[in-house]
Tab-separated table of C-alpha atoms and ligand atoms in Angstrom:
chain	number	residue	atom	x	y	z
I	1	UNK	CA	115.142	22.413	-26.467
I	2	UNK	CA	112.293	22.607	-23.973
I	3	UNK	CA	110.689	25.982	-23.450
I	4	UNK	CA	108.944	26.987	-20.224
I	5	UNK	CA	106.037	29.458	-20.072
I	6	UNK	CA	105.238	31.457	-16.936
I	7	UNK	CA	102.699	29.936	-14.540
I	8	UNK	CA	100.139	32.697	-15.195
I	9	UNK	CA	100.262	32.261	-19.024
I	10	UNK	CA	96.831	31.284	-20.394
I	11	UNK	CA	96.463	28.209	-22.605
I	12	UNK	CA	93.221	28.184	-24.567
I	13	UNK	CA	91.507	27.121	-27.752
I	14	UNK	CA	89.246	29.035	-30.138
I	15	UNK	CA	86.196	28.524	-32.347
I	16	UNK	CA	83.570	30.728	-34.027
I	17	UNK	CA	79.784	30.539	-34.110
I	18	UNK	CA	79.081	29.950	-37.800
I	19	UNK	CA	81.941	27.481	-38.101
I	20	UNK	CA	80.670	25.098	-35.402
I	21	UNK	CA	77.130	25.779	-34.215
I	22	UNK	CA	74.789	24.653	-36.999
I	23	UNK	CA	71.111	25.048	-35.979
I	24	UNK	CA	70.899	28.038	-38.284
I	25	UNK	CA	67.116	28.293	-38.212
I	26	UNK	CA	66.515	27.327	-34.581
I	27	UNK	CA	65.213	29.354	-31.655
I	28	UNK	CA	64.740	32.516	-33.663
I	29	UNK	CA	68.135	32.751	-35.388
I	30	UNK	CA	67.845	34.507	-38.732
I	31	UNK	CA	70.193	34.383	-41.730
I	32	UNK	CA	73.580	36.031	-41.751
I	33	UNK	CA	75.695	36.970	-44.754
I	34	UNK	CA	77.455	33.608	-44.422
I	35	UNK	CA	74.172	31.698	-44.796
I	36	UNK	CA	73.441	33.644	-47.959
I	37	UNK	CA	76.962	33.348	-49.308
I	38	UNK	CA	77.356	29.624	-48.612
I	39	UNK	CA	73.986	28.906	-50.222
I	40	UNK	CA	74.992	30.793	-53.372
I	41	UNK	CA	76.275	28.252	-55.920
I	42	UNK	CA	79.974	28.559	-56.685
I	43	UNK	CA	80.955	30.422	-53.534
I	44	UNK	CA	82.036	27.651	-51.141
I	45	UNK	CA	83.995	24.520	-52.122
I	46	UNK	CA	81.725	21.558	-52.909
I	47	UNK	CA	78.693	23.763	-52.176
I	48	UNK	CA	79.140	23.231	-48.439
I	49	UNK	CA	77.528	25.413	-45.762
I	50	UNK	CA	77.216	25.810	-41.997
I	51	UNK	CA	73.640	24.509	-41.681
I	52	UNK	CA	74.769	21.653	-39.440
I	53	UNK	CA	78.521	22.257	-39.054
I	54	UNK	CA	79.636	20.459	-35.859
I	55	UNK	CA	76.138	20.684	-34.390
I	56	UNK	CA	77.746	22.371	-31.398
I	57	UNK	CA	74.415	24.083	-30.678
I	58	UNK	CA	73.083	20.727	-29.528
I	59	UNK	CA	76.359	19.146	-28.417
I	60	UNK	CA	77.986	21.964	-26.437
I	61	UNK	CA	77.850	19.866	-23.256
I	62	UNK	CA	79.982	17.173	-24.838
I	63	UNK	CA	82.304	19.820	-26.267
I	64	UNK	CA	82.829	21.543	-22.918
I	65	UNK	CA	83.575	18.123	-21.386
I	66	UNK	CA	86.317	17.731	-24.029
I	67	UNK	CA	87.698	21.161	-23.147
I	68	UNK	CA	87.809	20.157	-19.510
I	69	UNK	CA	89.619	16.958	-20.410
I	70	UNK	CA	92.035	19.078	-22.421
I	71	UNK	CA	92.728	21.230	-19.370
I	72	UNK	CA	91.971	24.563	-21.058
I	73	UNK	CA	92.331	27.691	-18.932
I	74	UNK	CA	90.142	29.670	-21.322
I	75	UNK	CA	87.864	29.112	-24.316
I	76	UNK	CA	87.427	31.725	-27.037
I	77	UNK	CA	84.119	31.452	-28.886
I	78	UNK	CA	81.950	33.921	-30.746
I	79	UNK	CA	78.403	35.077	-30.212
I	80	UNK	CA	76.130	34.942	-33.247
I	81	UNK	CA	74.677	38.407	-33.761
I	82	UNK	CA	71.746	36.901	-35.800
I	83	UNK	CA	70.774	34.781	-32.775
I	84	UNK	CA	70.833	37.679	-30.329
I	85	UNK	CA	69.404	40.512	-32.454
I	86	UNK	CA	68.035	38.723	-35.516
I	87	UNK	CA	67.161	40.970	-38.438
I	88	UNK	CA	68.247	43.905	-36.292
I	89	UNK	CA	64.890	43.547	-34.543
I	90	UNK	CA	64.108	43.034	-30.858
I	91	UNK	CA	66.385	41.042	-28.600
I	92	UNK	CA	65.863	37.300	-28.969
I	93	UNK	CA	65.775	35.775	-25.492
I	94	UNK	CA	66.141	32.242	-26.862
I	95	UNK	CA	69.397	33.207	-28.566
I	96	UNK	CA	70.812	34.623	-25.355
I	97	UNK	CA	69.653	31.523	-23.494
I	98	UNK	CA	71.950	29.336	-25.585
I	99	UNK	CA	74.975	31.415	-24.570
I	100	UNK	CA	73.796	31.378	-20.934
I	101	UNK	CA	73.929	27.594	-20.998
I	102	UNK	CA	77.312	27.524	-22.707
I	103	UNK	CA	78.863	30.074	-20.335
I	104	UNK	CA	77.454	28.359	-17.248
I	105	UNK	CA	78.815	25.031	-18.450
I	106	UNK	CA	82.258	26.572	-19.035
I	107	UNK	CA	82.350	28.183	-15.611
I	108	UNK	CA	81.249	24.935	-13.955
I	109	UNK	CA	84.177	23.246	-15.741
I	110	UNK	CA	86.583	25.890	-14.447
I	111	UNK	CA	87.183	27.375	-17.923
I	112	UNK	CA	87.261	31.142	-18.465
I	113	UNK	CA	84.914	32.256	-21.272
I	114	UNK	CA	86.369	34.732	-23.801
I	115	UNK	CA	83.616	36.032	-26.089
I	116	UNK	CA	84.095	37.532	-29.544
I	117	UNK	CA	81.190	39.756	-30.532
I	118	UNK	CA	81.728	39.568	-34.285
I	119	UNK	CA	83.268	36.651	-36.103
I	120	UNK	CA	81.763	37.518	-39.496
I	121	UNK	CA	78.078	36.586	-39.180
I	122	UNK	CA	76.497	39.943	-40.043
I	123	UNK	CA	72.680	39.780	-40.088
I	124	UNK	CA	71.643	39.591	-43.750
I	125	UNK	CA	69.057	42.355	-43.266
I	126	UNK	CA	71.885	44.753	-42.422
I	127	UNK	CA	73.820	43.716	-45.518
I	128	UNK	CA	70.672	44.381	-47.541
I	129	UNK	CA	70.921	47.973	-46.280
I	130	UNK	CA	74.575	48.243	-47.335
I	131	UNK	CA	76.321	46.237	-44.635
I	132	UNK	CA	79.697	47.499	-43.458
I	133	UNK	CA	79.761	50.087	-46.238
I	134	UNK	CA	77.292	52.017	-44.088
I	135	UNK	CA	78.114	53.761	-40.834
I	136	UNK	CA	74.691	52.784	-39.490
I	137	UNK	CA	75.970	49.188	-39.252
I	138	UNK	CA	78.534	50.355	-36.692
I	139	UNK	CA	75.722	51.892	-34.624
I	140	UNK	CA	73.659	48.697	-34.858
I	141	UNK	CA	76.718	46.689	-33.791
I	142	UNK	CA	77.117	48.876	-30.709
I	143	UNK	CA	73.471	48.225	-29.774
I	144	UNK	CA	73.953	44.490	-30.119
I	145	UNK	CA	77.202	44.678	-28.100
I	146	UNK	CA	75.370	46.476	-25.295
I	147	UNK	CA	72.720	43.736	-25.203
I	148	UNK	CA	75.223	40.875	-25.230
I	149	UNK	CA	77.531	42.403	-22.626
I	150	UNK	CA	74.623	43.516	-20.458
I	151	UNK	CA	73.270	39.988	-20.415
I	152	UNK	CA	76.441	37.899	-20.119
I	153	UNK	CA	78.769	40.382	-18.427
I	154	UNK	CA	78.091	39.125	-14.925
I	155	UNK	CA	79.933	35.939	-15.978
I	156	UNK	CA	81.958	36.823	-19.082
I	157	UNK	CA	84.807	39.226	-18.362
I	158	UNK	CA	86.975	38.844	-21.452
I	159	UNK	CA	85.491	40.511	-24.538
I	160	UNK	CA	86.795	40.773	-28.093
I	161	UNK	CA	84.914	43.241	-30.274
I	162	UNK	CA	85.874	42.075	-33.780
I	163	UNK	CA	87.694	39.146	-35.292
I	164	UNK	CA	90.006	40.058	-38.172
I	165	UNK	CA	88.425	43.185	-39.672
I	166	UNK	CA	90.875	42.746	-42.578
I	167	UNK	CA	88.898	39.670	-43.648
I	168	UNK	CA	85.493	41.281	-43.088
I	169	UNK	CA	86.441	44.296	-45.209
I	170	UNK	CA	89.071	43.298	-47.761
I	171	UNK	CA	88.238	39.621	-48.318
I	172	UNK	CA	84.501	40.336	-48.096
I	173	UNK	CA	84.142	43.614	-50.018
I	174	UNK	CA	87.235	43.798	-52.297
I	175	UNK	CA	88.411	40.287	-53.099
I	176	UNK	CA	84.909	38.811	-52.917
I	177	UNK	CA	86.216	35.520	-51.512
I	178	UNK	CA	84.311	35.886	-48.219
I	179	UNK	CA	80.740	36.980	-47.576
I	180	UNK	CA	79.152	39.153	-48.807
I	181	UNK	CA	81.305	38.470	-51.892
I	182	UNK	CA	81.595	42.039	-53.196
I	183	UNK	CA	84.404	43.295	-55.435
I	184	UNK	CA	84.633	46.990	-54.789
I	185	UNK	CA	87.397	49.443	-54.065
I	186	UNK	CA	85.801	52.242	-52.074
I	187	UNK	CA	83.229	49.882	-50.549
I	188	UNK	CA	86.004	47.838	-48.962
I	189	UNK	CA	87.736	50.904	-47.514
I	190	UNK	CA	84.411	52.152	-46.146
I	191	UNK	CA	83.863	48.742	-44.600
I	192	UNK	CA	87.297	48.825	-42.954
I	193	UNK	CA	86.621	52.295	-41.538
I	194	UNK	CA	83.156	51.441	-40.258
I	195	UNK	CA	84.521	48.300	-38.622
I	196	UNK	CA	87.072	50.447	-36.763
I	197	UNK	CA	84.267	52.738	-35.696
I	198	UNK	CA	82.171	49.734	-34.649
I	199	UNK	CA	85.069	48.482	-32.550
I	200	UNK	CA	85.312	51.799	-30.704
I	201	UNK	CA	81.569	52.148	-30.130
I	202	UNK	CA	81.255	48.539	-28.942
I	203	UNK	CA	84.211	48.917	-26.589
I	204	UNK	CA	82.432	51.860	-24.942
I	205	UNK	CA	79.244	49.792	-24.598
I	206	UNK	CA	80.990	46.772	-23.105
I	207	UNK	CA	82.834	48.973	-20.610
I	208	UNK	CA	79.679	50.675	-19.439
I	209	UNK	CA	77.811	47.353	-19.104
I	210	UNK	CA	80.705	45.455	-17.502
I	211	UNK	CA	82.977	47.761	-15.493
I	212	UNK	CA	85.458	44.967	-14.706
I	213	UNK	CA	85.625	43.710	-18.316
I	214	UNK	CA	88.873	43.185	-20.154
I	215	UNK	CA	88.265	44.426	-23.695
I	216	UNK	CA	90.315	43.911	-26.835
I	217	UNK	CA	90.149	43.405	-30.585
I	218	UNK	CA	91.588	40.552	-32.655
I	219	UNK	CA	93.644	41.447	-35.736
I	220	UNK	CA	95.255	39.095	-38.215
I	221	UNK	CA	98.462	40.908	-38.994
I	222	UNK	CA	100.984	40.456	-41.759
I	223	UNK	CA	104.618	39.738	-41.052
I	224	UNK	CA	105.830	41.415	-44.202
I	225	UNK	CA	108.936	40.033	-45.892
I	226	UNK	CA	110.022	42.022	-48.936
I	227	UNK	CA	110.762	39.471	-51.650
I	228	UNK	CA	113.331	41.390	-53.737
I	229	UNK	CA	115.014	44.783	-54.011
I	230	UNK	CA	112.962	45.749	-57.058
I	231	UNK	CA	110.988	48.993	-56.687
I	232	UNK	CA	107.805	47.070	-57.604
I	233	UNK	CA	108.318	44.572	-54.785
I	234	UNK	CA	109.243	47.368	-52.364
I	235	UNK	CA	105.948	49.046	-53.226
I	236	UNK	CA	104.083	45.720	-52.825
I	237	UNK	CA	105.590	45.370	-49.348
I	238	UNK	CA	104.605	48.936	-48.456
I	239	UNK	CA	101.020	48.283	-49.555
I	240	UNK	CA	100.888	44.959	-47.752
I	241	UNK	CA	101.910	46.656	-44.515
I	242	UNK	CA	99.343	49.390	-45.113
I	243	UNK	CA	96.364	47.208	-45.993
I	244	UNK	CA	97.223	44.237	-43.781
I	245	UNK	CA	98.254	46.094	-40.649
I	246	UNK	CA	98.386	49.886	-40.482
I	247	UNK	CA	94.806	50.714	-41.468
I	248	UNK	CA	93.755	48.645	-38.440
I	249	UNK	CA	96.587	49.031	-35.926
I	250	UNK	CA	96.925	52.794	-36.399
I	251	UNK	CA	93.267	53.708	-35.677
I	252	UNK	CA	93.030	51.260	-32.781
I	253	UNK	CA	96.396	51.936	-31.126
I	254	UNK	CA	97.178	55.496	-32.209
I	255	UNK	CA	93.900	57.115	-33.326
I	256	UNK	CA	95.286	57.960	-36.766
I	257	UNK	CA	95.468	56.672	-40.320
I	258	UNK	CA	98.861	56.345	-41.994
I	259	UNK	CA	99.682	59.384	-44.131
I	260	UNK	CA	100.255	57.410	-47.289
I	261	UNK	CA	96.761	55.839	-47.237
I	262	UNK	CA	95.316	58.928	-48.938
I	263	UNK	CA	98.060	58.971	-51.543
I	264	UNK	CA	97.862	55.238	-52.335
I	265	UNK	CA	94.071	55.143	-52.589
I	266	UNK	CA	93.429	58.541	-54.149
I	267	UNK	CA	92.234	56.815	-57.363
I	268	UNK	CA	89.622	54.897	-55.369
I	269	UNK	CA	88.218	57.313	-52.815
I	270	UNK	CA	88.390	60.790	-51.294
I	271	UNK	CA	87.803	59.309	-47.812
I	272	UNK	CA	84.849	61.656	-47.236
I	273	UNK	CA	83.211	58.853	-45.242
I	274	UNK	CA	85.603	59.629	-42.360
I	275	UNK	CA	83.854	62.035	-40.008
I	276	UNK	CA	85.295	64.215	-37.267
I	277	UNK	CA	85.744	62.251	-34.107
I	278	UNK	CA	85.689	58.807	-35.741
I	279	UNK	CA	89.356	58.142	-35.099
I	280	UNK	CA	89.058	59.247	-31.484
I	281	UNK	CA	86.198	56.748	-31.122
I	282	UNK	CA	88.236	53.939	-32.674
I	283	UNK	CA	91.109	54.733	-30.321
I	284	UNK	CA	89.765	53.359	-27.043
I	285	UNK	CA	92.007	52.294	-24.179
I	286	UNK	CA	92.355	48.537	-24.567
I	287	UNK	CA	93.191	45.840	-22.054
I	288	UNK	CA	94.741	43.648	-24.689
I	289	UNK	CA	95.383	43.225	-28.391
I	290	UNK	CA	94.425	39.850	-29.879
I	291	UNK	CA	96.825	38.691	-32.591
I	292	UNK	CA	96.078	35.883	-35.067
I	293	UNK	CA	98.948	34.446	-37.050
I	294	UNK	CA	99.145	31.589	-39.558
I	295	UNK	CA	101.769	32.246	-42.262
I	296	UNK	CA	104.439	34.711	-43.403
I	297	UNK	CA	103.510	37.436	-45.929
I	298	UNK	CA	105.779	37.665	-48.942
I	299	UNK	CA	103.993	40.247	-51.075
I	300	UNK	CA	104.646	40.354	-54.763
I	301	UNK	CA	103.726	43.068	-57.186
I	302	UNK	CA	100.346	42.313	-58.779
I	303	UNK	CA	99.924	42.806	-62.514
I	304	UNK	CA	97.095	45.262	-63.184
I	305	UNK	CA	95.606	43.584	-66.213
I	306	UNK	CA	92.001	43.441	-64.998
I	307	UNK	CA	89.855	44.980	-67.766
I	308	UNK	CA	86.828	45.744	-65.564
I	309	UNK	CA	87.615	49.069	-63.790
I	310	UNK	CA	85.519	48.160	-60.709
I	311	UNK	CA	87.450	44.932	-60.299
I	312	UNK	CA	90.733	46.651	-61.053
I	313	UNK	CA	90.400	49.003	-58.083
I	314	UNK	CA	89.449	46.037	-55.959
I	315	UNK	CA	92.576	44.202	-57.029
I	316	UNK	CA	94.575	47.250	-55.927
I	317	UNK	CA	93.589	46.306	-52.397
I	318	UNK	CA	94.581	42.666	-52.699
I	319	UNK	CA	97.903	41.161	-51.750
I	320	UNK	CA	99.485	38.176	-53.452
I	321	UNK	CA	102.117	36.207	-51.636
I	322	UNK	CA	105.116	34.319	-52.996
I	323	UNK	CA	105.404	30.581	-52.448
I	324	UNK	CA	108.820	28.965	-53.012
I	325	UNK	CA	109.250	25.906	-55.233
I	326	UNK	CA	109.000	22.690	-53.253
I	327	UNK	CA	108.398	24.264	-49.845
I	328	UNK	CA	106.031	22.571	-47.375
I	329	UNK	CA	102.546	24.030	-47.605
I	330	UNK	CA	99.646	23.426	-45.256
I	331	UNK	CA	96.269	22.168	-46.503
I	332	UNK	CA	95.357	25.844	-46.929
I	333	UNK	CA	98.343	26.273	-49.267
I	334	UNK	CA	100.115	28.421	-46.672
I	335	UNK	CA	103.899	28.350	-46.141
I	336	UNK	CA	105.181	27.741	-42.619
I	337	UNK	CA	107.643	30.128	-40.943
I	338	UNK	CA	107.537	30.359	-37.150
I	339	UNK	CA	110.314	32.959	-37.148
I	340	UNK	CA	107.961	35.322	-38.990
I	341	UNK	CA	105.642	35.111	-35.961
I	342	UNK	CA	108.390	36.360	-33.634
I	343	UNK	CA	109.163	39.107	-36.172
I	344	UNK	CA	105.533	40.225	-36.249
I	345	UNK	CA	105.283	40.397	-32.449
I	346	UNK	CA	108.511	42.377	-32.122
I	347	UNK	CA	107.409	44.650	-35.001
I	348	UNK	CA	104.278	45.528	-32.993
I	349	UNK	CA	106.431	46.365	-30.000
I	350	UNK	CA	108.826	48.491	-32.069
I	351	UNK	CA	106.053	50.245	-33.979
I	352	UNK	CA	103.768	51.103	-31.037
I	353	UNK	CA	105.948	50.964	-27.902
I	354	UNK	CA	104.062	52.084	-24.813
I	355	UNK	CA	100.808	52.360	-26.791
I	356	UNK	CA	100.800	48.585	-27.267
I	357	UNK	CA	98.646	46.807	-24.675
I	358	UNK	CA	99.443	43.255	-23.521
I	359	UNK	CA	98.938	40.699	-26.285
I	360	UNK	CA	96.965	37.496	-26.420
I	361	UNK	CA	97.548	35.184	-29.353
I	362	UNK	CA	93.874	34.641	-30.144
I	363	UNK	CA	94.440	32.183	-33.017
I	364	UNK	CA	97.253	30.063	-34.398
I	365	UNK	CA	97.112	26.589	-35.861
I	366	UNK	CA	97.370	24.438	-38.948
I	367	UNK	CA	95.228	22.427	-41.341
I	368	UNK	CA	97.138	19.282	-42.236
I	369	UNK	CA	96.235	16.057	-44.015
I	370	UNK	CA	94.923	14.230	-40.964
I	371	UNK	CA	94.710	10.513	-41.652
I	372	UNK	CA	92.106	8.581	-39.691
I	373	UNK	CA	93.483	5.116	-38.956
I	374	UNK	CA	91.363	1.994	-38.785
I	375	UNK	CA	90.995	2.302	-35.016
I	376	UNK	CA	89.733	5.878	-35.514
I	377	UNK	CA	92.848	7.592	-34.154
I	378	UNK	CA	94.626	10.499	-35.862
I	379	UNK	CA	98.384	10.814	-35.425
I	380	UNK	CA	98.750	14.466	-36.460
I	381	UNK	CA	102.477	14.993	-35.996
I	382	UNK	CA	102.480	17.938	-38.454
I	383	UNK	CA	100.132	19.805	-36.114
I	384	UNK	CA	102.231	19.010	-33.048
I	385	UNK	CA	105.346	20.270	-34.821
I	386	UNK	CA	103.654	23.442	-36.078
I	387	UNK	CA	102.104	24.384	-32.743
I	388	UNK	CA	105.284	23.539	-30.829
I	389	UNK	CA	107.414	25.699	-33.137
I	390	UNK	CA	104.937	28.587	-33.006
I	391	UNK	CA	104.670	28.469	-29.222
I	392	UNK	CA	108.447	28.663	-29.091
I	393	UNK	CA	108.273	31.652	-31.445
I	394	UNK	CA	105.852	33.328	-29.019
I	395	UNK	CA	108.234	32.678	-26.136
I	396	UNK	CA	111.113	34.102	-28.187
I	397	UNK	CA	109.131	37.346	-28.574
I	398	UNK	CA	108.399	37.369	-24.821
I	399	UNK	CA	112.121	36.983	-24.186
I	400	UNK	CA	112.650	40.073	-26.349
I	401	UNK	CA	110.338	42.040	-24.080
I	402	UNK	CA	106.923	41.697	-25.758
I	403	UNK	CA	104.180	41.347	-23.140
I	404	UNK	CA	102.211	38.246	-24.218
I	405	UNK	CA	99.715	36.776	-21.778
I	406	UNK	CA	98.221	33.737	-23.489
I	407	UNK	CA	97.734	31.534	-26.542
I	408	UNK	CA	94.479	30.239	-28.034
I	409	UNK	CA	94.987	27.394	-30.472
I	410	UNK	CA	92.824	27.368	-33.600
I	411	UNK	CA	90.883	25.216	-33.290
I	412	UNK	CA	89.316	23.102	-30.599
I	413	UNK	CA	87.723	20.938	-33.276
I	414	UNK	CA	87.530	20.534	-37.041
I	415	UNK	CA	84.934	22.904	-38.469
I	416	UNK	CA	83.530	24.807	-41.456
I	417	UNK	CA	86.552	26.567	-42.917
I	418	UNK	CA	84.651	29.373	-44.695
I	419	UNK	CA	85.054	29.349	-48.498
I	420	UNK	CA	87.152	26.188	-48.239
I	421	UNK	CA	84.320	24.196	-46.666
I	422	UNK	CA	84.964	21.176	-44.464
I	423	UNK	CA	88.075	19.841	-46.163
I	424	UNK	CA	90.779	21.730	-44.271
I	425	UNK	CA	90.820	20.370	-40.711
I	426	UNK	CA	92.287	22.579	-37.991
I	427	UNK	CA	91.056	20.757	-34.878
I	428	UNK	CA	92.649	19.110	-31.873
I	429	UNK	CA	89.487	17.028	-32.035
I	430	UNK	CA	88.512	15.197	-35.217
I	431	UNK	CA	84.872	15.563	-36.272
I	432	UNK	CA	83.252	12.908	-38.460
I	433	UNK	CA	80.772	14.983	-40.459
I	434	UNK	CA	78.542	11.970	-41.169
I	435	UNK	CA	78.084	10.873	-37.581
I	436	UNK	CA	79.273	14.077	-35.829
I	437	UNK	CA	81.381	11.866	-33.599
I	438	UNK	CA	84.269	13.674	-31.895
I	439	UNK	CA	87.648	11.940	-31.573
I	440	UNK	CA	90.638	13.611	-29.925
I	441	UNK	CA	93.751	13.545	-32.137
I	442	UNK	CA	97.335	12.943	-30.949
I	443	UNK	CA	97.744	16.735	-30.747
I	444	UNK	CA	94.969	16.815	-28.125
I	445	UNK	CA	97.061	14.762	-25.699
I	446	UNK	CA	100.152	16.754	-26.592
I	447	UNK	CA	98.412	20.106	-25.946
I	448	UNK	CA	96.894	18.831	-22.707
I	449	UNK	CA	100.413	18.113	-21.537
I	450	UNK	CA	101.609	21.568	-22.609
I	451	UNK	CA	98.810	23.359	-20.801
I	452	UNK	CA	99.303	21.208	-17.680
I	453	UNK	CA	103.081	21.675	-17.471
I	454	UNK	CA	103.400	25.061	-19.249
I	455	UNK	CA	106.298	23.426	-20.976
I	456	UNK	CA	106.782	22.921	-24.734
I	457	UNK	CA	109.042	19.951	-25.422
L	501	FCB	C1	91.123	32.846	-39.444
L	501	FCB	C2	89.697	32.905	-38.952
L	501	FCB	C3	89.215	31.613	-38.349
L	501	FCB	C4	89.724	30.403	-39.082
L	501	FCB	C5	91.212	30.505	-39.324
L	501	FCB	C6	91.805	29.317	-40.024
L	501	FCB	O1	91.309	33.805	-40.438
L	501	FCB	O2	89.555	33.909	-37.986
L	501	FCB	O3	87.820	31.668	-38.289
L	501	FCB	O4	89.014	30.212	-40.232
L	501	FCB	O5	91.516	31.651	-40.038
């Protein structure tokens, strides 16, 4: 069955600074928590890091030419905070100049720039002062946002404050599997709260610098499927919804925290880090909500057998997901269920109603075992199938009344997949990490056709 998207629906692709840019010590950029983390032995698979990545910093012209060939309406990228305000010091003109060139090139190619202010590269100096555990980091983020928006806002109108605060807080400060690699209970909840505050403060700054900006935040939300009727699995599902969704969607869309947060996390914290007015600040009028989706969440009850009390509270924040015997898993080990995507989008609509702004899908995609043939081509049919099915799932949600305005495929090109290094490949464009040669995959031609016709075969 062929599915038709409306003419005004945006087709885009997404990337993030640390995953593609490289040039980590050039033109005044200073280290971020991901430089530190990836250079710490044992943290990233095969000891890989983003020092060179796709070398996009030097090859952005070639990359924008590929985007033009692909027929993208819009390109979502992130600005590297440690290029623009390195070490939380003075503004670095050379850092801004890189984004000037990129944005000008995009506009000349007829591609709308969509800039994310924070895709996880916190300046290391701020982490040394406590990072997202500290409210001061939210204030510093707002300063940086004002600089970036003030400088680029004459040309960039679509702004995303944060990418996936769940990952920045829970994966980074509780599970320890992302930078800065901490395993704390209260620290992670403080980080989540200060990220919500940072979102609100930055939204205010972007609006005052760019009156005609469209501002949103990108959340990776869980489509929670309860795995059995057991009370333990019911509780796991309730916690998954709380930690994966509600502690982010409620402050941003409703200006509240869910009532049961205090009850569930009473053993970890008294929440005294929440100050009067914080939730009102987090609850800014938004032009859109960015939603990232990759896999269904099937939470299972976690056994609390961790002897170290600090790690035990951290594991209280984690969520483990069930994988069925023999089911297809992506290179990330993630199950595939496009129907869960429709369920998530309709859940948002049911849960927030009129308080839900229009939605952009800001990331969706798959890492699959791309085989490079002798002639250099990659026939990535798994990717074509996955993206086709997920686009149809988006359209199914639109047909149920959810206001969805666009879709950004993750990712334009293969890149540094965080703790998993370079092995999982998510790109429409293959990158040879020895030569840095770019080669469009079969999915590139397929997606070009989708964005040209607005039709998914
Ligand atoms: C998301 C991240 C993005 C990319 C994809 C696969 O969680 O936002 O940078 O790594 O996963």
